[in-house]
PDB file of C-alpha atoms in Angstrom:
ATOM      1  CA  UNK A1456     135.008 165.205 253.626  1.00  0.00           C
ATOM      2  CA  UNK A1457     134.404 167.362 256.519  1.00  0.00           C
ATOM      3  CA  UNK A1458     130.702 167.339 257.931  1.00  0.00           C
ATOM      4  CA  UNK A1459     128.910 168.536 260.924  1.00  0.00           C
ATOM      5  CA  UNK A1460     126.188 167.029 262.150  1.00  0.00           C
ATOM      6  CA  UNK A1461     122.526 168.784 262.939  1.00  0.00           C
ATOM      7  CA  UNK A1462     119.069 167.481 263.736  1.00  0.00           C
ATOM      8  CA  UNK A1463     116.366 168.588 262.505  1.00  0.00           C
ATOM      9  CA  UNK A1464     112.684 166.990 263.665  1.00  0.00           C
ATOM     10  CA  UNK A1465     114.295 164.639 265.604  1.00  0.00           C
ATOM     11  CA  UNK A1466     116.664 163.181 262.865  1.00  0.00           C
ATOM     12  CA  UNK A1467     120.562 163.348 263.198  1.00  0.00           C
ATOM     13  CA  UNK A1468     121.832 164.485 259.516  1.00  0.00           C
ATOM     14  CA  UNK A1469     125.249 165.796 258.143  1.00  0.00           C
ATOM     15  CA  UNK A1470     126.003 168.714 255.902  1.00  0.00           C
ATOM     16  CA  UNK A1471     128.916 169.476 254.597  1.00  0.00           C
ATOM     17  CA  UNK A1472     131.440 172.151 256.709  1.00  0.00           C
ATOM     18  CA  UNK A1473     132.649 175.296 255.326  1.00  0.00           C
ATOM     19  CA  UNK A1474     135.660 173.873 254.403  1.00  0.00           C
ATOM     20  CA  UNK A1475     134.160 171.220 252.457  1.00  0.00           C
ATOM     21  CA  UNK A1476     132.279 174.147 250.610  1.00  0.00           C
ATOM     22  CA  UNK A1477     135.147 175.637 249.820  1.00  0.00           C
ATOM     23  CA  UNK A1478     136.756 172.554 248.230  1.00  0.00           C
ATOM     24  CA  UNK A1479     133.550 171.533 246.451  1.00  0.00           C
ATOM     25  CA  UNK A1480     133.651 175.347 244.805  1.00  0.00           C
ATOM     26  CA  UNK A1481     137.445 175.173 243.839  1.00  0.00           C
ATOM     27  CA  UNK A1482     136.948 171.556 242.360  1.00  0.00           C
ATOM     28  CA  UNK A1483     134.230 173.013 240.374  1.00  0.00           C
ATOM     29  CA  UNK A1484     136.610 175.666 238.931  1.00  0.00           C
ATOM     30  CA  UNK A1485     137.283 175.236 235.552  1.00  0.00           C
ATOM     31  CA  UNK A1486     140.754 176.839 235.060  1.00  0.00           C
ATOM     32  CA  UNK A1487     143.869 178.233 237.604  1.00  0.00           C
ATOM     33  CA  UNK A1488     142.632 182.078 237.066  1.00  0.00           C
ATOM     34  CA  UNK A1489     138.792 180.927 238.171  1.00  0.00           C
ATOM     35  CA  UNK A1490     140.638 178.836 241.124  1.00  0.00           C
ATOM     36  CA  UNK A1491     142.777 181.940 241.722  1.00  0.00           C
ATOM     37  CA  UNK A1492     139.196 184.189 241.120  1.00  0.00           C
ATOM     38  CA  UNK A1493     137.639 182.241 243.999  1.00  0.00           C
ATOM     39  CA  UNK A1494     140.345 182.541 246.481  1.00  0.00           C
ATOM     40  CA  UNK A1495     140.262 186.784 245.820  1.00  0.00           C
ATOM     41  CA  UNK A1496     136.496 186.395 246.777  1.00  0.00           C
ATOM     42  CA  UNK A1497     136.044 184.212 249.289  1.00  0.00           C
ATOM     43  CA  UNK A1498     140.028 184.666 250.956  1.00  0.00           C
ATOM     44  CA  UNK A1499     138.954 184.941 254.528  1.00  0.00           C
ATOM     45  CA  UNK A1500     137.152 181.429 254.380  1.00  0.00           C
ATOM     46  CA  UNK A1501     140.541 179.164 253.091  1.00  0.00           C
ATOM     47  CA  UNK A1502     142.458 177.016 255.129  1.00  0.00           C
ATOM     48  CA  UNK A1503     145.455 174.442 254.423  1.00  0.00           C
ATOM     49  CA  UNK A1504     143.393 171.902 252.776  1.00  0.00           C
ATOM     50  CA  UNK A1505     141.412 174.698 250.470  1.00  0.00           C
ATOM     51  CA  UNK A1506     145.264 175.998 249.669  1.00  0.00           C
ATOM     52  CA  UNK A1507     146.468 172.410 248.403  1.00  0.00           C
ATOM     53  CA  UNK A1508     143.372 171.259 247.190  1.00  0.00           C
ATOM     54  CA  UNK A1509     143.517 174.943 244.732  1.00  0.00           C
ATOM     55  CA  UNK A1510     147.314 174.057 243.884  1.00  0.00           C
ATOM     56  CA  UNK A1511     146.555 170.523 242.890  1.00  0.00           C
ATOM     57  CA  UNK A1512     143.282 171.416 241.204  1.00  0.00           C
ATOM     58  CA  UNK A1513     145.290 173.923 238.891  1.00  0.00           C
ATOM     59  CA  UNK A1514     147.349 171.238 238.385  1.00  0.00           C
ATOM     60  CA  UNK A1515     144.665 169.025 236.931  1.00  0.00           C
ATOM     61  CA  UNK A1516     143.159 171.829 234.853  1.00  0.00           C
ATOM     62  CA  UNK A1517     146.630 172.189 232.943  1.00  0.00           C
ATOM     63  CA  UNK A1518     145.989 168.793 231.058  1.00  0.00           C
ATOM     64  CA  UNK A1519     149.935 168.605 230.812  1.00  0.00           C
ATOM     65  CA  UNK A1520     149.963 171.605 228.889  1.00  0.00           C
ATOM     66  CA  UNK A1521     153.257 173.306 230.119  1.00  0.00           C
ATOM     67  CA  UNK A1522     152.486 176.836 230.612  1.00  0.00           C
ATOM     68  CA  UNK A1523     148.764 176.394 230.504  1.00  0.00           C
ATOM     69  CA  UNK A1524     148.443 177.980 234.222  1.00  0.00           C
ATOM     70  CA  UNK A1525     149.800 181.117 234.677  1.00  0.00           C
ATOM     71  CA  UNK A1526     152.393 181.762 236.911  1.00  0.00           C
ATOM     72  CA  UNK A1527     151.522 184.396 239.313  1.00  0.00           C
ATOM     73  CA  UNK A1528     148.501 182.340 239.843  1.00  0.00           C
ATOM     74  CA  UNK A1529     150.820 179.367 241.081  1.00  0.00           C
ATOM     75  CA  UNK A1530     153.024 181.568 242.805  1.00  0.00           C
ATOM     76  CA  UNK A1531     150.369 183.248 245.033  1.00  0.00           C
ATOM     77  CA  UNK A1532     148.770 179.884 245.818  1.00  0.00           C
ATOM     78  CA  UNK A1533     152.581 178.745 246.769  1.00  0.00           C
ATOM     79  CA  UNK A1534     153.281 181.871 248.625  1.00  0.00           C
ATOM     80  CA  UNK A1535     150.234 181.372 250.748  1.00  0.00           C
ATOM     81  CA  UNK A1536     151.239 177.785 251.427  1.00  0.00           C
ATOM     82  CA  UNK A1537     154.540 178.007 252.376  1.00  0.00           C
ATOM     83  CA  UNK A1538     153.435 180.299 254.887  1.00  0.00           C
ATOM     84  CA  UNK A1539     151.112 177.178 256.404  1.00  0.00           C
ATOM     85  CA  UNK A1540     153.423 174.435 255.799  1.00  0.00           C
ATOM     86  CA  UNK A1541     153.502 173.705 259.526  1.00  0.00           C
ATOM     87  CA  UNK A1542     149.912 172.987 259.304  1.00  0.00           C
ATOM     88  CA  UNK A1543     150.144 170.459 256.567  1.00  0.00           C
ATOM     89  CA  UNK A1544     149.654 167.152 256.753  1.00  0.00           C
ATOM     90  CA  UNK A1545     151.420 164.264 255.154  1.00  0.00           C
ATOM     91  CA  UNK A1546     148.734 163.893 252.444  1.00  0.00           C
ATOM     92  CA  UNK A1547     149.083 167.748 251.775  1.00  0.00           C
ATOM     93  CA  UNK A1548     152.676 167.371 251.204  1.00  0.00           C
ATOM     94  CA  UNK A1549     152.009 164.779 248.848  1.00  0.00           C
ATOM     95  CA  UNK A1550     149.520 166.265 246.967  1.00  0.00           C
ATOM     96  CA  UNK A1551     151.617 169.990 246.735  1.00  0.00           C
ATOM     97  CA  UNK A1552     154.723 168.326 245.638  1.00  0.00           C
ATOM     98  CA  UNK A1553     152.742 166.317 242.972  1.00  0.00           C
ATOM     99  CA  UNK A1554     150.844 169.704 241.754  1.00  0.00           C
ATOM    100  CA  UNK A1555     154.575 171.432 241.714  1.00  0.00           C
ATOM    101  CA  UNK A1556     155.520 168.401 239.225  1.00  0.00           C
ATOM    102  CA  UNK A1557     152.657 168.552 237.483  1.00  0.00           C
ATOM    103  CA  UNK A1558     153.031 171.924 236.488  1.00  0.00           C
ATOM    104  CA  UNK A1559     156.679 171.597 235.964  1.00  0.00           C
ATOM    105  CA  UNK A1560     157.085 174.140 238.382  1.00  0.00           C
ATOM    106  CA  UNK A1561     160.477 174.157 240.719  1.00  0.00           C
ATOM    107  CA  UNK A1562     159.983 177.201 242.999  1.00  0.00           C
ATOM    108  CA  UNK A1563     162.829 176.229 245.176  1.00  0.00           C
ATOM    109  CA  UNK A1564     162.107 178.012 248.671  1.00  0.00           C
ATOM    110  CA  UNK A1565     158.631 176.066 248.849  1.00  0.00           C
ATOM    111  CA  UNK A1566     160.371 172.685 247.225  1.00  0.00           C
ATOM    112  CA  UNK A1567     162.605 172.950 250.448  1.00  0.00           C
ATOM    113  CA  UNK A1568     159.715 173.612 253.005  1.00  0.00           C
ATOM    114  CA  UNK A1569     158.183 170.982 251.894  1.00  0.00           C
ATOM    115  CA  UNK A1570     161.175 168.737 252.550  1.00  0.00           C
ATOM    116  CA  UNK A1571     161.834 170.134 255.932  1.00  0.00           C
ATOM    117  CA  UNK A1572     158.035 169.234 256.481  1.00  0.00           C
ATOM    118  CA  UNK A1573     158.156 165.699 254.940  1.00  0.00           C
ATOM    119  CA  UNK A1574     161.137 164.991 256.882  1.00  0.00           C
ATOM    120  CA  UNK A1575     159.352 165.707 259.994  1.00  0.00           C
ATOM    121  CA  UNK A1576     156.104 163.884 259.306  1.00  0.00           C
ATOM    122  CA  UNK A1577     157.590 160.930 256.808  1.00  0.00           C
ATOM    123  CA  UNK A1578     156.190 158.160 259.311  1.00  0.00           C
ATOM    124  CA  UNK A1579     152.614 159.337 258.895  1.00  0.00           C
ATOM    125  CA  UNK A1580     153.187 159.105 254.831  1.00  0.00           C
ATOM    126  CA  UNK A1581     151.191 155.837 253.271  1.00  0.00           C
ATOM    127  CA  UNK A1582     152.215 154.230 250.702  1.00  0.00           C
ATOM    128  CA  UNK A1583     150.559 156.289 247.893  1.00  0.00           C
ATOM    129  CA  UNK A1584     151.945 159.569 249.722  1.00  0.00           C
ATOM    130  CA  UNK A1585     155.508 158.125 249.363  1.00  0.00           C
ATOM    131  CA  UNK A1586     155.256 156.837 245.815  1.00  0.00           C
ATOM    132  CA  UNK A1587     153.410 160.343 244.434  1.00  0.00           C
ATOM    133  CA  UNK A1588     156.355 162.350 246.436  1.00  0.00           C
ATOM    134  CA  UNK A1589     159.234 160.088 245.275  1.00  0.00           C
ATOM    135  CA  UNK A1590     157.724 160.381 241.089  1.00  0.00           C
ATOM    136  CA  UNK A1591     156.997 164.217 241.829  1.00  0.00           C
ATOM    137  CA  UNK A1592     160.398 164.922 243.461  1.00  0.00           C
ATOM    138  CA  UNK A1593     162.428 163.195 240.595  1.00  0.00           C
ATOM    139  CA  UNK A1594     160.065 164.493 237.750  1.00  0.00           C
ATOM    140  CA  UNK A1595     160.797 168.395 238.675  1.00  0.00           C
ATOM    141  CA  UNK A1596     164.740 167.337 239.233  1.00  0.00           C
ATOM    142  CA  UNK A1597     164.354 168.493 243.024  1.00  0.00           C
ATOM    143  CA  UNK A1598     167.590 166.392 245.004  1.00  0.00           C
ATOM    144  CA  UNK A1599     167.428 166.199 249.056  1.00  0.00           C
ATOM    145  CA  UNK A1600     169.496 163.442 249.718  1.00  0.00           C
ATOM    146  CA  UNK A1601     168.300 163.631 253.465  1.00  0.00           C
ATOM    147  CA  UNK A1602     164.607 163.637 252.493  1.00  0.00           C
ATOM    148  CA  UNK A1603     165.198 160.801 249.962  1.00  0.00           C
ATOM    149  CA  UNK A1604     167.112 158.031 252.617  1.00  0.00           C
ATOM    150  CA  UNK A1605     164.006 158.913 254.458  1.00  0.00           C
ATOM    151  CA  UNK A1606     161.781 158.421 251.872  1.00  0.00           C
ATOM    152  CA  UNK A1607     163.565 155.474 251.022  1.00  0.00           C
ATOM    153  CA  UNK A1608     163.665 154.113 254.835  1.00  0.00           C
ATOM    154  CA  UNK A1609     159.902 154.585 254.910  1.00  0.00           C
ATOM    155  CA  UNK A1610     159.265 153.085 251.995  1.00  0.00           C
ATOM    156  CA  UNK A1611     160.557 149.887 253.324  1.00  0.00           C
ATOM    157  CA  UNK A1612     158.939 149.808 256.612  1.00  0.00           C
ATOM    158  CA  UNK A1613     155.451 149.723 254.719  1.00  0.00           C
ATOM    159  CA  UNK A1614     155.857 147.309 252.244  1.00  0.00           C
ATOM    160  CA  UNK A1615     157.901 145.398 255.644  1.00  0.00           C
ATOM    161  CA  UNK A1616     154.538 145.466 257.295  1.00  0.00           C
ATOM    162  CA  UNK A1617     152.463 144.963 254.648  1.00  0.00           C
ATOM    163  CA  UNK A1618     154.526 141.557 254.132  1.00  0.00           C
ATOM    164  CA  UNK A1619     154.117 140.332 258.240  1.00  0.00           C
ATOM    165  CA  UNK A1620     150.733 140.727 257.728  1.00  0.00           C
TER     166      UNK A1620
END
């Protein structure tokens, strides 16, 4: 979690950043249309992290209930994101791609921005990034065969250097 740090009497403390806020209020949302809700009143105060952190919460709220979360809600959220994917890191990927899956959701355009992205940063992707993106790819039927040698390759080189170890 994001903090800054301020003293106050002479005591170093952290409180959470506004981005932080903004997570801890979208985690607290109940449903994809109160997630969706939030982002129409506080929209000037979301970054990457608040985008993917709404996508996967929906995801979550669905409790595997296929058309649970409605889909202009996703698409917006997706929309939004696709226009950022440059700023995403590789646990951001993960966690959109999972969401998508979760949902049952194959909006091609941002499926393929997402590849193009995960090809790009696949050496910074741990081990739980790579499994989560390998299950969520293959669960909404979504084939890169570029993107999944790479997955592959990477896969390999961690549990490679988790064995030297």
């Amino acid at each position: 979690m994001s903090r800054d740090r301020q003293q106050s009497s002479g005591r170093a403390f952290w409180v959470p950043s506004a981005d932080a806020k903004v997570n801890e209020a979208i985690i607290s949302q109940r449903t994809a249309d109160e997630i969706v809700q939030l982002f129409h009143a506080r929209t000037g105060e979301w970054n990457v992290s608040n985008l993917v952190t709404a996508l996967h919460r929906a995801a979550k709220t669905s409790h595997g209930q296929h058309g649970a979360v409605k889909k202009p809600c996703i698409d917006e959220l997706v929309t939004l994101l696709q226009e950022r994917i440059g700023e995403c890191i590789a646990q951001n990927l993960a966690n959109s791609v999972w969401a998508m899956a979760k949902l049952s959701c194959h909006h091609g355009p941002f499926m393929n921005s997402i590849a193009a992205a995960s090809m790009r940063l696949i050496s910074s992707f741990k081990t739980q990034e790579i499994a989560n993106t390998a299950w969520s790819l293959a669960k909404v039927s979504f084939s890169d065969p570029p993107l999944l040698a790479v997955i592959s390759a990477q896969a390999l080189s961690l549990n490679y250097a988790r064995q030297s170890q």
